[in-house]
Coordinates of C-alpha atoms in Angstrom, one line a residue:
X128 CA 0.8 13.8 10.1
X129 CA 4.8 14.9 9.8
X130 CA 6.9 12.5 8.7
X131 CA 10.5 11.8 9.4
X132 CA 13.8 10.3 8.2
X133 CA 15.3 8.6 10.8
X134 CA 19.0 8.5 11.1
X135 CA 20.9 4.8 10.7
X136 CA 22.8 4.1 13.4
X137 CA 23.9 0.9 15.1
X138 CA 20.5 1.5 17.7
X139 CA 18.2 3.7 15.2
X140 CA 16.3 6.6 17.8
X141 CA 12.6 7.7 17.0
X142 CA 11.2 10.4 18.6
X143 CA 8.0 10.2 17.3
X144 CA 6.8 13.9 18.5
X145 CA 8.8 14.5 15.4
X146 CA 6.5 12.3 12.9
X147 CA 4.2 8.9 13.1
X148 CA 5.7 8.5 9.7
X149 CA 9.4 7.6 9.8
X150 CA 11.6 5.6 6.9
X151 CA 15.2 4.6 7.5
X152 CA 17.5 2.5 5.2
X153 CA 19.7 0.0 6.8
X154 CA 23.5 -0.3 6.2
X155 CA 24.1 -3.4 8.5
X156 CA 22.6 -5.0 11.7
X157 CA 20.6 -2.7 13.6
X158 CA 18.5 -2.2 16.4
X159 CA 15.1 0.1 16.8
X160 CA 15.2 1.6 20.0
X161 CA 12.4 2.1 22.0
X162 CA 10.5 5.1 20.4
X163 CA 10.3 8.2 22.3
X164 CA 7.3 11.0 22.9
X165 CA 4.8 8.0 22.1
X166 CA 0.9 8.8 22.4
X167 CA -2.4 6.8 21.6
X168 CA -2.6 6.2 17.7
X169 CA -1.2 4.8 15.1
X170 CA 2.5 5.1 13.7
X171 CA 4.0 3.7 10.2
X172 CA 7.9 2.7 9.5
X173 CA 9.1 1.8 5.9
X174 CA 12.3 0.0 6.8
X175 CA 14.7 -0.3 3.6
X176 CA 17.8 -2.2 2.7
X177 CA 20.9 -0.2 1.0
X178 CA 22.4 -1.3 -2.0
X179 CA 23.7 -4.7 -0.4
X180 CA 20.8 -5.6 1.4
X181 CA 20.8 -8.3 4.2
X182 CA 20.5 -5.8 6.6
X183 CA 19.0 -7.0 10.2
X184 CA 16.6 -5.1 12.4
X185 CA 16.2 -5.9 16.2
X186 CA 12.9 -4.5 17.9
X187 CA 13.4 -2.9 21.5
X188 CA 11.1 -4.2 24.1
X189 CA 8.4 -1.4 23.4
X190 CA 7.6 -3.1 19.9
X191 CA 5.0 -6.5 20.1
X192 CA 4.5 -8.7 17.7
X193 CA 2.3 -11.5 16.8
X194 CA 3.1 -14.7 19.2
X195 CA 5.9 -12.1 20.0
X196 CA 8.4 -12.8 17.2
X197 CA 9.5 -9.8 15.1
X198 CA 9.3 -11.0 11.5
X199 CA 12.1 -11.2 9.4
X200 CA 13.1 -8.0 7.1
X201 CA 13.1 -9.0 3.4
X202 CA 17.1 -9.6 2.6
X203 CA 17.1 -8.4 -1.4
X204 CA 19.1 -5.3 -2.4
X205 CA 16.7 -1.8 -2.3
X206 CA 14.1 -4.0 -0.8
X207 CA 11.2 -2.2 1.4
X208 CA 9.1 -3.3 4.1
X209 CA 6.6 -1.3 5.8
X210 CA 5.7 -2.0 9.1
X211 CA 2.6 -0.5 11.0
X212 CA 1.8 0.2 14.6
X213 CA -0.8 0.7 16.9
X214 CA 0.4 2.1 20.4
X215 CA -1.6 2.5 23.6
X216 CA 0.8 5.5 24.6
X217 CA 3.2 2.2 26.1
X218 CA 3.9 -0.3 23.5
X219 CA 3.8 -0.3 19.5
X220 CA 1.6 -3.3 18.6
X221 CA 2.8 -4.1 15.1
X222 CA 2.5 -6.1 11.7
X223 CA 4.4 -6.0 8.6
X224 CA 4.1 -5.8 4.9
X225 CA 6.8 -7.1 3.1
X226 CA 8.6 -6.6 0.0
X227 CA 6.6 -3.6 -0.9
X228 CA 7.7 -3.3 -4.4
X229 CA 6.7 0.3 -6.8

């Protein structure tokens, strides 16, 4: 499984040919744009806030959720959430785990 970096950007781009495996840190309010090159499987995202934290992520239409509300990112400073996905080759069904902590 390759594994990416993803670039932060005011709409953050995943192409996930490039890995099912993708962290970005966020520097402000963001959006996750609908991922690219998407097959059958599963796909992981650790989301994580800079040094200020409070960070927002909005989820593109692609991304379902339970009851379909995205859950809320964890706020704190350096703070991680991991988010996993199963996708059809359409839509990323996902879940998160918050406030992963080492």
């Amino acid at each position: 499984t390759l594994s990416q970096t993803l670039t932060d950007a005011a709409t953050i781009a995943w192409d996930a040919s490039l890995g099912r495996v993708a962290t970005v840190t966020l520097n402000g309010t963001r959006t996750l744009a609908n991922a690219t090159n998407i097959c059958v499987g599963t796909y992981i995202l650790r989301v994580q806030q800079n040094t200020s934290g409070n960070s927002t992520l909005t989820f593109q239409r692609q991304y379902k959720f339970t009851a379909n509300v995205a859950p809320a990112l964890t706020s704190t400073a350096n703070s991680v959430d991991i988010f996993s996905f199963v996708s059809d080759g359409i839509n990323m069904y996902g879940a998160m785990i918050p406030d992963v902590r080492s």
